[in-house]
C-alpha positions as a Python dict, from the first residue, in 0.01 Angstrom:
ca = {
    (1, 'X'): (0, 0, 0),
    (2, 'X'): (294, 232, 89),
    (3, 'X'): (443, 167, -263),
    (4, 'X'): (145, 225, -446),
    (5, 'X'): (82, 543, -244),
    (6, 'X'): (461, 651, -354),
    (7, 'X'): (380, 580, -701),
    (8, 'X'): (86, 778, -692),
    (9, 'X'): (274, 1072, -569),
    (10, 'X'): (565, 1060, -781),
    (11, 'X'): (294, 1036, -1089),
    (12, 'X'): (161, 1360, -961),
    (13, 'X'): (467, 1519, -911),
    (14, 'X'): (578, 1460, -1290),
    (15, 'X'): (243, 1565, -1430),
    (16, 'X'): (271, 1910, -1241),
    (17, 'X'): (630, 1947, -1403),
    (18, 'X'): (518, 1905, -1726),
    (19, 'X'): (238, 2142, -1702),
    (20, 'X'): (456, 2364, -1555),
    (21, 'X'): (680, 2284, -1872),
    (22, 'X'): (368, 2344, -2095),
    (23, 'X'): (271, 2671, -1946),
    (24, 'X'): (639, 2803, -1987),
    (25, 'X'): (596, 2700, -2358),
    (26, 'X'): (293, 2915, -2342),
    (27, 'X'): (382, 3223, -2254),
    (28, 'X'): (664, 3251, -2414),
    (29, 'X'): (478, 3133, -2753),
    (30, 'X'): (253, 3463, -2666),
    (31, 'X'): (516, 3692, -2801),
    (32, 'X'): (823, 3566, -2934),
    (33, 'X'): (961, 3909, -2993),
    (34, 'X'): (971, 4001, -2627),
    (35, 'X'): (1230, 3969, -2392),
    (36, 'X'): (1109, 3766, -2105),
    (37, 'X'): (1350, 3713, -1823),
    (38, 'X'): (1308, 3424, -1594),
    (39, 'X'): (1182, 3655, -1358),
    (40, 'X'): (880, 3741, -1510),
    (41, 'X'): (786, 3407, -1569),
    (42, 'X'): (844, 3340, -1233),
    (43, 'X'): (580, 3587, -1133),
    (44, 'X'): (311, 3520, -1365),
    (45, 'X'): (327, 3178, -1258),
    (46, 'X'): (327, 3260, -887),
    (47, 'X'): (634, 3127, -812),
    (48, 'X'): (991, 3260, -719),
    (49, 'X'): (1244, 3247, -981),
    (50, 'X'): (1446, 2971, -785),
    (51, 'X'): (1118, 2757, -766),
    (52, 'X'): (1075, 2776, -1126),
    (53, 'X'): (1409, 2662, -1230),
    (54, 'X'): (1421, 2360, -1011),
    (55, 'X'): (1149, 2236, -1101),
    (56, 'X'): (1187, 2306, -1449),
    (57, 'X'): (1572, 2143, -1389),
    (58, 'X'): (1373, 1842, -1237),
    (59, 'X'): (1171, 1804, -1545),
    (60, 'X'): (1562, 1821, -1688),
    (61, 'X'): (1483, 2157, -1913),
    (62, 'X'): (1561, 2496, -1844),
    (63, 'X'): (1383, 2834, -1887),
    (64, 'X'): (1633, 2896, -2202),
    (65, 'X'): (1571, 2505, -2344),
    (66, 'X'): (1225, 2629, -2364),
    (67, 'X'): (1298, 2970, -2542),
    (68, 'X'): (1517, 2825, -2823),
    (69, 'X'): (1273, 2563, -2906),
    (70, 'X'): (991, 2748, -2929),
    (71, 'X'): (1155, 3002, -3126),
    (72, 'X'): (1322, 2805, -3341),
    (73, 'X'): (1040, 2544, -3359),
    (74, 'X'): (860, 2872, -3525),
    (75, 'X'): (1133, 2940, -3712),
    (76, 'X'): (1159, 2561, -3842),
    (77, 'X'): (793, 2558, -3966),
    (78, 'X'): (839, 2893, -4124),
    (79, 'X'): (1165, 2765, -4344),
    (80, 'X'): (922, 2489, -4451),
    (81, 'X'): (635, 2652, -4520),
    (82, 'X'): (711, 3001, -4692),
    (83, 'X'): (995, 3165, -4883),
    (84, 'X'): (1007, 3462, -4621),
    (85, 'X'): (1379, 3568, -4633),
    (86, 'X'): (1572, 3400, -4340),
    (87, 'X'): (1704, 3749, -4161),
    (88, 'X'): (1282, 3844, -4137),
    (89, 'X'): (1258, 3456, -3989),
    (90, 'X'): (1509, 3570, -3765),
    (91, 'X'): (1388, 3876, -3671),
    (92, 'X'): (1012, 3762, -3669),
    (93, 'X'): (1141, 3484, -3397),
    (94, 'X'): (1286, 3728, -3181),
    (95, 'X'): (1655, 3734, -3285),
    (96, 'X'): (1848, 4041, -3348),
    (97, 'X'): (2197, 3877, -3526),
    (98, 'X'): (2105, 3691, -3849),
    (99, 'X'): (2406, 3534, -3760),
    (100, 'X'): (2338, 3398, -3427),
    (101, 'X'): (1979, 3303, -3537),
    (102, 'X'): (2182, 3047, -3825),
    (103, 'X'): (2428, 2926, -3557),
    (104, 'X'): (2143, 2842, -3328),
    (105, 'X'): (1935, 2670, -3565),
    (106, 'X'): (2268, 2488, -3720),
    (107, 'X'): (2295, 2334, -3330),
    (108, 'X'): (1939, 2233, -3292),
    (109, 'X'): (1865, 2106, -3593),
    (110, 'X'): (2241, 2011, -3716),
    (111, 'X'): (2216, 2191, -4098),
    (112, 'X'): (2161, 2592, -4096),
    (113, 'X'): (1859, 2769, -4248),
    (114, 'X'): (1967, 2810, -4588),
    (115, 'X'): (2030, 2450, -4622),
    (116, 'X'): (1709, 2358, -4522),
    (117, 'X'): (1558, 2573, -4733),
    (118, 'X'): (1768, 2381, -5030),
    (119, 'X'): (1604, 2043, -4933),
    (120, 'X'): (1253, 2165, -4973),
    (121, 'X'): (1066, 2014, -5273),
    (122, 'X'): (947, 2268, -5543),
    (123, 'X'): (591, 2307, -5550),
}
């Protein structure tokens, strides 16, 4: 009974990190252009800024893990689906450096915009 009980709990206990994972995700998908510190994420969800990043380090992401791939999970989809320049990618996904934008993308994804854009079938 005790290890069911524990099982229950640590069940619970993942579920909450992930949501608190998901609402991250959220508001920083609100507005990709602004700068949100962990701060202010801290405070809209009621936590302190310590709180947030251990759990979020529990879940084994960080507040910055979440930033680059939303960004540049926007910024993937975009290279796919339009022929919007890359610098107004860039920009649109809150980057200022076309530069660091490409070297970003080149270590998440392992090619660099351009490239990918290369792949893409002619419609």
């Amino acid at each position: 009974m005790l290890l069911q009980h524990q099982h229950n709990h640590n069940l619970r206990n993942m579920a909450s990190h992930l949501e608190l994972s998901h609402q991250v995700h959220r508001l920083i998908s609100a507005d990709l252009n602004a700068e949100i510190s962990s701060q202010l994420l801290a405070d809209k969800l009621a936590l302190s800024e310590s709180t947030l990043r251990r759990k979020l380090r529990a879940e084994g992401t960080s507040v910055q893990d979440i930033k680059d791939r939303v960004k540049l999970g926007v910024a993937l989809h975009m290279i796919q689906t339009s022929f919007t320049p890359i610098g107004v990618i860039a920009e649109r996904c809150g980057y200022q450096s076309q530069s660091r934008f490409t070297d970003k993308f080149k270590q998440r994804f392992g090619l660099t915009p351009t490239a990918l854009r290369k792949t893409r079938m002619l419609d």
